[in-house]
Tab-separated table of C-alpha atoms in Angstrom:
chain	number	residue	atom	x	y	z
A	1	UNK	CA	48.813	27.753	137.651
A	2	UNK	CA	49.143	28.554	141.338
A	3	UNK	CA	50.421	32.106	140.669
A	4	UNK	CA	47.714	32.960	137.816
A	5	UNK	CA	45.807	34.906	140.052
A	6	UNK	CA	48.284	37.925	138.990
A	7	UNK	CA	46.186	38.260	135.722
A	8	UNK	CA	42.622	38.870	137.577
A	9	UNK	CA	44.621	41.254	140.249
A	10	UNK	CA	46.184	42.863	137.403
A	11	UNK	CA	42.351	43.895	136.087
A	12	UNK	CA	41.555	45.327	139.745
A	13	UNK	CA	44.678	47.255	139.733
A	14	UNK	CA	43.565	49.242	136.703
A	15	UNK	CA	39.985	49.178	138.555
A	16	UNK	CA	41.492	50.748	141.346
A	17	UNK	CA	44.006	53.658	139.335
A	18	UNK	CA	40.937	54.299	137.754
A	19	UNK	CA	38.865	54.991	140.511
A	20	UNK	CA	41.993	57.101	142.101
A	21	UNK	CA	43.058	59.110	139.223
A	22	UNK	CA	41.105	61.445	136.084
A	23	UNK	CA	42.758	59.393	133.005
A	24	UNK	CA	40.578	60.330	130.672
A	25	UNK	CA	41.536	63.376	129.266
A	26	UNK	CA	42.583	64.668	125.526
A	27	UNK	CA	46.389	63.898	126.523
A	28	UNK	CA	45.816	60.314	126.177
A	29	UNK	CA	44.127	60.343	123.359
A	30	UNK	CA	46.608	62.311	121.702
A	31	UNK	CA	49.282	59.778	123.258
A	32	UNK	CA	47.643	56.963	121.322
A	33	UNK	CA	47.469	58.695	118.114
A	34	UNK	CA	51.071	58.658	117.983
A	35	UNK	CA	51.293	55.584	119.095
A	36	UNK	CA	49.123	54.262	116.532
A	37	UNK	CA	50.054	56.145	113.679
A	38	UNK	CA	53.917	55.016	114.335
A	39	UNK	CA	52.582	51.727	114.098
A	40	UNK	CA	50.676	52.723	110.883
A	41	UNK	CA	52.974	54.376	108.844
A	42	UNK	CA	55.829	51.811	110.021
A	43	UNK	CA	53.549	48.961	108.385
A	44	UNK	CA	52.633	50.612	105.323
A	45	UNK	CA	56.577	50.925	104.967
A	46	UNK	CA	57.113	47.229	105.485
A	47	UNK	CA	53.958	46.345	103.147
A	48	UNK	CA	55.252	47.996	100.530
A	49	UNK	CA	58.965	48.325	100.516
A	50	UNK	CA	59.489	44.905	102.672
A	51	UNK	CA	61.084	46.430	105.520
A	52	UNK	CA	59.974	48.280	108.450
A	53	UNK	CA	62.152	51.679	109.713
A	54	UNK	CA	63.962	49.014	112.252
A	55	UNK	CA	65.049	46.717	108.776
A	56	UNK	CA	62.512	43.945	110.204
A	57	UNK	CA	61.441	42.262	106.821
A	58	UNK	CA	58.209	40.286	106.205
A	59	UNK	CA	57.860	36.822	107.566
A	60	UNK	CA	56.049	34.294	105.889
A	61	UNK	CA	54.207	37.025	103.515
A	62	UNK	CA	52.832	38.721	107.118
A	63	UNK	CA	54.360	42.003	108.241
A	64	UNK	CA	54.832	42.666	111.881
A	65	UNK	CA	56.362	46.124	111.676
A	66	UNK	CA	57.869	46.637	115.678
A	67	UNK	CA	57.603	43.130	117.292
A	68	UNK	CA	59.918	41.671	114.636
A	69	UNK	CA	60.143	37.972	114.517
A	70	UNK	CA	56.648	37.980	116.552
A	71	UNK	CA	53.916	37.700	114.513
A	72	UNK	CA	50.806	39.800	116.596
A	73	UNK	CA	50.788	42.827	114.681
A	74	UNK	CA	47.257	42.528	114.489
A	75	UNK	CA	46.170	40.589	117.616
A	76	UNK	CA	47.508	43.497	119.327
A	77	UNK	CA	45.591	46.310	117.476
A	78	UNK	CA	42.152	44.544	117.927
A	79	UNK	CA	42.530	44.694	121.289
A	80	UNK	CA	44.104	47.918	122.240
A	81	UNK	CA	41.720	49.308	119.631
A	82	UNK	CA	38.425	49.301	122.155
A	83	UNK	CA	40.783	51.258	125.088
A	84	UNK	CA	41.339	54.183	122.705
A	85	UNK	CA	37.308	54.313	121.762
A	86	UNK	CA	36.602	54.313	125.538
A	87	UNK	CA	38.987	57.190	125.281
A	88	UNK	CA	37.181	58.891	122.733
A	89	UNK	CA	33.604	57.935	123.905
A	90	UNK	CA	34.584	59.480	127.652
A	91	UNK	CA	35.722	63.018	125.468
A	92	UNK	CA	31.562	63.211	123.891
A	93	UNK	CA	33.315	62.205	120.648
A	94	UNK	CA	30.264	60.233	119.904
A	95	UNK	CA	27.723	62.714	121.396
A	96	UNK	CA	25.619	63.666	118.489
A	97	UNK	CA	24.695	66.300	120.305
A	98	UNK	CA	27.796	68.473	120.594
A	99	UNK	CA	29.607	69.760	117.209
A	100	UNK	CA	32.684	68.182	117.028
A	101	UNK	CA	34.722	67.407	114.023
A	102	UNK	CA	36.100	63.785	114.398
A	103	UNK	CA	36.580	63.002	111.150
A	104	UNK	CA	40.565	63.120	112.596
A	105	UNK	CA	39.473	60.015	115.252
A	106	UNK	CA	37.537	58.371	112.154
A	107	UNK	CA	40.219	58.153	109.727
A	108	UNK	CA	42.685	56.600	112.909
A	109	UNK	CA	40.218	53.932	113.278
A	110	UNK	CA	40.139	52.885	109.564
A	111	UNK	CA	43.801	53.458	109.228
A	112	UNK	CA	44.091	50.718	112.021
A	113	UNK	CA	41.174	48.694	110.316
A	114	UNK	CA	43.388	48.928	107.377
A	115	UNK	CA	46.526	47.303	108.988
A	116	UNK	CA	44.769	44.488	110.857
A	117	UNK	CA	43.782	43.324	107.043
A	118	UNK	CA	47.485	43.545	105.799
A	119	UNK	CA	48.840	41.874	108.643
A	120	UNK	CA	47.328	39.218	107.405
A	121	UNK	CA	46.465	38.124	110.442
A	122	UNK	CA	42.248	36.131	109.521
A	123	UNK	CA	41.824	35.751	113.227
A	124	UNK	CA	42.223	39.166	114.021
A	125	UNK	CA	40.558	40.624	111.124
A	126	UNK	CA	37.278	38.187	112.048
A	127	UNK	CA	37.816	39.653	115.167
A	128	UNK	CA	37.459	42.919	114.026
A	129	UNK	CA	34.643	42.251	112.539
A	130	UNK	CA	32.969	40.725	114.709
A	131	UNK	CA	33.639	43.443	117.800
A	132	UNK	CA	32.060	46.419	115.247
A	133	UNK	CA	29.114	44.298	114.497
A	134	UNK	CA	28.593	43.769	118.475
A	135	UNK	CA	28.881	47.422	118.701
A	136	UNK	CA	26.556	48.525	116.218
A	137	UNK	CA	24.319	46.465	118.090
A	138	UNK	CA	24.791	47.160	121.536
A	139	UNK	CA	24.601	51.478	121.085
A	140	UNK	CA	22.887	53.675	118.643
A	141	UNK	CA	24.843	56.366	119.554
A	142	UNK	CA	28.364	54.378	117.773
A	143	UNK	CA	26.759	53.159	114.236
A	144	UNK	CA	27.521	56.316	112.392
A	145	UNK	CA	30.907	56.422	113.679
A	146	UNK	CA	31.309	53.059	112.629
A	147	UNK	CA	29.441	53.050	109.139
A	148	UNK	CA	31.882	55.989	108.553
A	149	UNK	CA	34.670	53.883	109.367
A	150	UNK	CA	33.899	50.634	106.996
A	151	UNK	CA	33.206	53.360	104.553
A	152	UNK	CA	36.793	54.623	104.437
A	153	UNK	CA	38.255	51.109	105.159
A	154	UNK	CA	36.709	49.674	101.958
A	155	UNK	CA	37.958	53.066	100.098
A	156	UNK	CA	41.846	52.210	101.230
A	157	UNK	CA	40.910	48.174	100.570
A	158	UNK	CA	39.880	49.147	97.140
A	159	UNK	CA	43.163	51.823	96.767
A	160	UNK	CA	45.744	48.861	97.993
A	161	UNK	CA	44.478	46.728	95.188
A	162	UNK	CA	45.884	48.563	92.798
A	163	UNK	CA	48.979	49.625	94.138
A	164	UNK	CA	52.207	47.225	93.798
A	165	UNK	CA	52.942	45.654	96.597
A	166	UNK	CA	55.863	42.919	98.108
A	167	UNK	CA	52.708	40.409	99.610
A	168	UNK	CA	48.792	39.580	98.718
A	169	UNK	CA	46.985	39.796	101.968
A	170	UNK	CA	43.557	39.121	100.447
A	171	UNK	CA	44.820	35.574	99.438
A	172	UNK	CA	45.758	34.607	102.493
A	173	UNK	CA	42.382	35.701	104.002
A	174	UNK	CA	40.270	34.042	101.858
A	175	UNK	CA	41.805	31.972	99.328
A	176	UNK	CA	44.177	29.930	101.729
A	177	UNK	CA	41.505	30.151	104.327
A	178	UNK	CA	39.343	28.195	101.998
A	179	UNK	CA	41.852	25.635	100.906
A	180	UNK	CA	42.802	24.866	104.177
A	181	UNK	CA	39.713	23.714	105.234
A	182	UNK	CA	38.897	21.803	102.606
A	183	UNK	CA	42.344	20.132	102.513
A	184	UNK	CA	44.152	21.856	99.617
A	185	UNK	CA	47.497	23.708	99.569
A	186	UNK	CA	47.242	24.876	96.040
A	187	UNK	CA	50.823	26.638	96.801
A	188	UNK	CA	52.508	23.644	96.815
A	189	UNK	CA	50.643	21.248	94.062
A	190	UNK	CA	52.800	18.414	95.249
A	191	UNK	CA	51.328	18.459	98.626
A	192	UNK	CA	47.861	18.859	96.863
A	193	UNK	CA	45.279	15.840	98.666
A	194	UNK	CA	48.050	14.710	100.687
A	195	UNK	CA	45.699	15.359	104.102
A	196	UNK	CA	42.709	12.979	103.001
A	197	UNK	CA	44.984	10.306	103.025
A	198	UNK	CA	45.115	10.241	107.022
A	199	UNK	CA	42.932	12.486	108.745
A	200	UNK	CA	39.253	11.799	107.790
A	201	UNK	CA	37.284	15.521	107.469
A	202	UNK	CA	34.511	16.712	109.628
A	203	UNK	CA	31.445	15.518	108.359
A	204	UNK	CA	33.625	14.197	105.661
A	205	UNK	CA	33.167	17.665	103.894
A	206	UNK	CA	36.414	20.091	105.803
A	207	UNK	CA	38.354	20.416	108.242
A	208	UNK	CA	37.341	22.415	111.549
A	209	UNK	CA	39.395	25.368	110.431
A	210	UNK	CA	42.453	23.252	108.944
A	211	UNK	CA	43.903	20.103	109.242
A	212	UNK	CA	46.134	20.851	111.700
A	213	UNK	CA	43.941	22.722	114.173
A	214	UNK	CA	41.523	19.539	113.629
A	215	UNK	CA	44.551	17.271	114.532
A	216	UNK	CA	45.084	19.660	117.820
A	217	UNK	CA	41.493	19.307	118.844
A	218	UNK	CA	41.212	15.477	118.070
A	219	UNK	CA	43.958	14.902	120.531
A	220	UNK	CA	42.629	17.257	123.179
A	221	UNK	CA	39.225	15.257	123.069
A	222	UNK	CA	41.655	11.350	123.432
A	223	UNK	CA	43.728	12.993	125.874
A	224	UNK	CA	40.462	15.044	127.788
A	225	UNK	CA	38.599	11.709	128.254
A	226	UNK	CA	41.237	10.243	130.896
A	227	UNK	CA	41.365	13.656	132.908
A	228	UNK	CA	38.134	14.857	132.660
A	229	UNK	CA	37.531	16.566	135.893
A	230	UNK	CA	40.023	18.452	137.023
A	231	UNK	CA	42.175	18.325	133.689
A	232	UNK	CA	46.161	17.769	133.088
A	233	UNK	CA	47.141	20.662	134.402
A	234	UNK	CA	48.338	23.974	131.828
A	235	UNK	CA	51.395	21.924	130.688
A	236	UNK	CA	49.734	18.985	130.484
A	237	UNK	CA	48.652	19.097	126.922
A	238	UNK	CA	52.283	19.291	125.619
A	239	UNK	CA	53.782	16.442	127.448
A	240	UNK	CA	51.019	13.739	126.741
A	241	UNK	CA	50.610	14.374	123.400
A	242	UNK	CA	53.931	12.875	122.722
A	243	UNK	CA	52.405	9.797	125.010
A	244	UNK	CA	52.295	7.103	122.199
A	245	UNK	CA	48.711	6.304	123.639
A	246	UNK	CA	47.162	9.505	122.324
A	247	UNK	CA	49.433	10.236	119.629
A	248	UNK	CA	47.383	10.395	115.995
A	249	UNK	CA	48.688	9.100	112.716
A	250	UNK	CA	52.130	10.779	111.460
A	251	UNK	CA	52.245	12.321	114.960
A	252	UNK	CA	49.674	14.419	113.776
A	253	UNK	CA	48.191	17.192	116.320
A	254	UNK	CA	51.197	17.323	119.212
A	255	UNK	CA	51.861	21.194	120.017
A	256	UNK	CA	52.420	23.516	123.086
A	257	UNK	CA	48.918	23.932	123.718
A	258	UNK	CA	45.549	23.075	121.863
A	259	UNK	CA	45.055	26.707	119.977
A	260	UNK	CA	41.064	26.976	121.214
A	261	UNK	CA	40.954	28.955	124.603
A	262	UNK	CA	37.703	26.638	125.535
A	263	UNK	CA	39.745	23.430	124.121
A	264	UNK	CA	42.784	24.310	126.284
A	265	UNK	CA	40.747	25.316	129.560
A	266	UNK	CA	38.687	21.589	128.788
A	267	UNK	CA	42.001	19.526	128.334
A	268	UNK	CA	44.050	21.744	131.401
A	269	UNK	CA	41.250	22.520	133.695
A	270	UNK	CA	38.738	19.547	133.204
A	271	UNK	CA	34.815	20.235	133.517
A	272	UNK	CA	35.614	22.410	136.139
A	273	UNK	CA	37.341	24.793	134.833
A	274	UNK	CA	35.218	24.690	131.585
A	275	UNK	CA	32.090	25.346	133.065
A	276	UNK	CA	33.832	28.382	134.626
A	277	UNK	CA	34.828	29.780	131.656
A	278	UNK	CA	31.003	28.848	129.925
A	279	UNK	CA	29.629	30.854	132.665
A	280	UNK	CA	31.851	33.774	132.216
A	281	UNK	CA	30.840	33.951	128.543
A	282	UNK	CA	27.286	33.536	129.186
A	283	UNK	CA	27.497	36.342	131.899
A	284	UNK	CA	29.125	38.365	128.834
A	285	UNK	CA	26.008	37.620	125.961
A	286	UNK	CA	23.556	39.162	129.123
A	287	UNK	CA	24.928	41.935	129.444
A	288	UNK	CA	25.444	42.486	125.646
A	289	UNK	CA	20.978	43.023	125.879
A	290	UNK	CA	21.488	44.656	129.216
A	291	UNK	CA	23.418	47.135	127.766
A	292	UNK	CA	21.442	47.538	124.651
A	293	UNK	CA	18.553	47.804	126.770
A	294	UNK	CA	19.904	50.471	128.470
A	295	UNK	CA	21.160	52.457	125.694
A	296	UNK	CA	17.796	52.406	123.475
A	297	UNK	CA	16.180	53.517	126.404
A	298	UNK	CA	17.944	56.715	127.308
A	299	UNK	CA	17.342	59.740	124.614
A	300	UNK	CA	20.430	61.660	125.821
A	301	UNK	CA	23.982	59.883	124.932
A	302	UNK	CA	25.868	58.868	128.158
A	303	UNK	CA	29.535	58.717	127.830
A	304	UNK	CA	29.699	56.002	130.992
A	305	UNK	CA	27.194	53.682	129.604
A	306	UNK	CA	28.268	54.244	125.728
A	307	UNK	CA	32.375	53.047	127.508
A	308	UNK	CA	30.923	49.911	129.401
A	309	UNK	CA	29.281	49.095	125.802
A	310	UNK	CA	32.653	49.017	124.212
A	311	UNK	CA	34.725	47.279	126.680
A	312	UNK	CA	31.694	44.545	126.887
A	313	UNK	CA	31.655	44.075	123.053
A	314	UNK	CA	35.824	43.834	123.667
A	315	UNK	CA	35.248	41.152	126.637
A	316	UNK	CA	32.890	39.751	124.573
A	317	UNK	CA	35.375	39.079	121.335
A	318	UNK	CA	38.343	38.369	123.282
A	319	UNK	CA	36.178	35.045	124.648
A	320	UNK	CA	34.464	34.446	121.451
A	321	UNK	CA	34.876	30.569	121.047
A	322	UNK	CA	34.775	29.729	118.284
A	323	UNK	CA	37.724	30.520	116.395
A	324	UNK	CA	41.298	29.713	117.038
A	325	UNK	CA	43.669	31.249	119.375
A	326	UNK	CA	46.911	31.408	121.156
A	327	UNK	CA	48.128	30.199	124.364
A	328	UNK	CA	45.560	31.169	127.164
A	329	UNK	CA	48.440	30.678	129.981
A	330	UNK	CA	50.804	33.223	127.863
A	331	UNK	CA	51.479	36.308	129.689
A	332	UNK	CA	51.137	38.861	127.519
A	333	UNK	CA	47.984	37.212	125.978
A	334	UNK	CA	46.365	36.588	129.755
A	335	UNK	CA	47.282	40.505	130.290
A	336	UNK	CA	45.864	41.937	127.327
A	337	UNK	CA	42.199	39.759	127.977
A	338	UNK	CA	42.393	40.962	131.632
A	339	UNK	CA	42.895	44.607	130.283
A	340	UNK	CA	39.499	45.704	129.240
A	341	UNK	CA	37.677	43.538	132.354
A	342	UNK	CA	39.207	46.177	134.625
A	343	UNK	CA	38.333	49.079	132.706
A	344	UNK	CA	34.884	47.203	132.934
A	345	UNK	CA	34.622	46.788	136.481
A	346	UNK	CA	35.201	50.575	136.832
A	347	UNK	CA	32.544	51.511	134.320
A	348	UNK	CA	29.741	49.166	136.218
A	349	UNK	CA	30.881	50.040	139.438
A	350	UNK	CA	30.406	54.284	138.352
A	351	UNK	CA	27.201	53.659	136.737
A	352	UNK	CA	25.829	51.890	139.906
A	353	UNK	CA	26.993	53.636	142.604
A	354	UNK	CA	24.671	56.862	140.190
C-alpha cells in the first residue's frame, strides 16, 4: 500500500498536462471515434458470428472483443465514455445556441450504449444508467443530447431482438440477475435450492446481490470485527479467509478481495480508511447540487462548467456503493477511477481562478 500514492499523482499529472497543453481540440475527438467504433464494429462481429477480427470467441456467453480472455469490455466503455463527452462538451457540441449537426456524436454514444448491454456486463450497464440519470440532473444544457441517445439505444435494443444471434444478453441482465438473488440457478435445475440449504438469505427473502457476493461480505464483516481500526492490510482479506476461524460453511465466501470497494477499504483499511472514503463520496453528492446550482442559474451554456458536470457525475458513479465491483488495489482499475478526478481538478481549478 506504501507505493499507492502513484494513483492520486497519476490524477495531478493529467491536472498538470492539462494546464500546460490545448488538448481539446476536434483531433481528439476524431481519435476516439475510431477508437470507439473499432471497438464497436469488432463486438458486433463477435456478438453475432462468435468471434472477434483477432479469433477471440465468447466466454461464458459475454463477448470481450480486444481484451480477450479479460472480461471488461464494458467496465471500460462506461468509464472512458465521460472523457470523450468532456471532449465534445469543450467543442460547444452541446451549445444550443450554435447550429451544429451532432447527430454523428449522438449515434457514437448509443452505439457504445448499445455494446455495454451486449457485453453483458449488469454492473456496467447499471452504471450506465445511473451516470445519464446524474447527468440529466446535474445540466439542462445535456438532456436533449441524452433523451436523443436512449431514443436510438432502445431503437437498436428493439432491432437486436430480432436478429439471430450466438448469446441472449437480456437474460443474463435480468433473468439471471433475478434468480441469483433469490437463490435459483434455473440453468442448471439440479443445482435448483441448493443455496438455502447453508447460507440463510437477507431478511430471509434474497441474497444481497447473490449468494456468493453475500458469502464475500459475511466474511469481511467476521474477519472486520478483529481489525477494525486500521484494517488487515490490502492482502489481508485473501489470506484470513482461509483462517479456519472465519471461514463460513462449505468454505463459502474466501476470494482475492471482498468485490464492494467500501467492503474492501472497511476490511483493508479499518474505520480509518472507511471514513476517508465516506467523506470523499459525500464531498462528491455536494457538488452534484453545486453544480446543478450553478448550471440552472446561468442562461448562456458554459462549456467549463457543462465538463466539470460530466466528470463529477463520472466521479460520482465510479464510487457509487452500492453495487459490486472489482479489486480497488488493481492497477488498471485504481488508474481508470483516478482518470476523470484529474480532469476534475483542472476544470475547478479554471473555473475558479475566472
Amino acid at each position: 500500500a506504501i507505493f499507492y500514492f502513484r494513483i492520486p499523482l497519476f490524477a495531478f499529472s493529467i491536472w498538470f498536462i492539462m494546464k500546460k497543453f490545448d488538448l481539446f481540440n476536434k483531433k481528439i475527438i476524431s481519435l476516439y471515434i475510431i477508437f470507439f467504433l473499432s471497438l464497436i464494429l469488432d463486438s458486433f462481429l463477435q456478438f453475432y458470428s462468435g468471434k472477434n477480427i483477432l479469433g477471440n470467441q465468447i466466454i461464458s456467453n459475454r463477448i470481450s472483443s480486444f481484451f480477450g480472455d479479460e472480461l471488461i469490455l464494458g467496465s471500460f466503455l462506461v468509464k472512458i465514455l465521460p472523457i470523450f463527452l468532456v471532449y465534445l462538451a469543450m467543442n460547444d457540441v452541446f451549445d444550443s445556441s450554435k447550429e451544429k449537426g451532432n447527430f454523428t456524436y449522438i449515434l457514437i454514444v448509443s452505439l457504445v450504449c448499445f455494446v455495454i448491454f451486449l457485453s453483458g456486463e449488469r454492473t456496467s450497464f447499471f452504471l450506465l444508467i445511473l451516470f445519464f440519470s446524474t447527468l440529466f440532473f446535474i445540466s439542462k444544457h445535456l438532456r436533449k443530447f441524452i433523451l436523443f441517445t436512449f431514443s436510438i439505444f432502445l431503437i437498436l435494443l428493439a432491432i437486436s431482438i430480432v436478429l439471430p444471434t450466438k448469446i441472449n444478453p437480456g437474460h443474463r441482465m435480468f433473468v439471471q440477475t433475478y434468480n441469483q438473488v433469490i437463490g435459483k440457478n434455473i440453468t442448471n435445475k439440479k443445482d435448483e435450492g441448493k443455496f438455502d440449504n447453508y447460507k440463510k438469505k437477507f431478511l430471509d427473502k434474497f441474497y444481497i446481490f447473490s449468494h456468493d457476493h453475500q458469502g464475500h461480505y459475511m466474511l469481511s464483516y467476521k474477519i472486520f470485527k478483529d481489525y477494525p481500526l486500521a484494517g488487515t492490510g490490502i492482502k489481508g482479506f485473501r489470506y484470513l479467509c482461509r483462517n479456519q476461524i472465519y471461514i463460513l460453511d462449505n468454505n463459502d465466501g474466501c476470494s482475492t478481495h471482498p468485490h464492494n470497494i467500501y467492503v474492501q477499504i472497511l476490511v483493508s483499511n479499518g474505520l480509518i480508511g472507511f471514513f476517508l472514503i465516506i467523506f470523499a463520496f459525500l464531498y462528491i453528492v455536494k457538488e452534484i447540487f453545486l453544480s446543478r446550482k450553478r448550471i440552472n442559474y446561468q442562461r448562456e451554456f458554459d462549456k467549463d462548467e457543462t465538463s466539470k458536470a460530466i466528470l463529477i457525475a463520472s466521479i460520482f458513479v465510479n464510487f457509487w456503493p452500492l453495487i459490486p465491483s472489482g479489486n480497488f488495489f488493481n492497477n488498471w482499475l485504481s488508474m481508470i477511477y483516478f482518470y476523470p478526478i484529474g480532469f476534475y481538478l483542472y476544470f475547478k481549478h479554471k473555473i475558479k481562478i475566472k
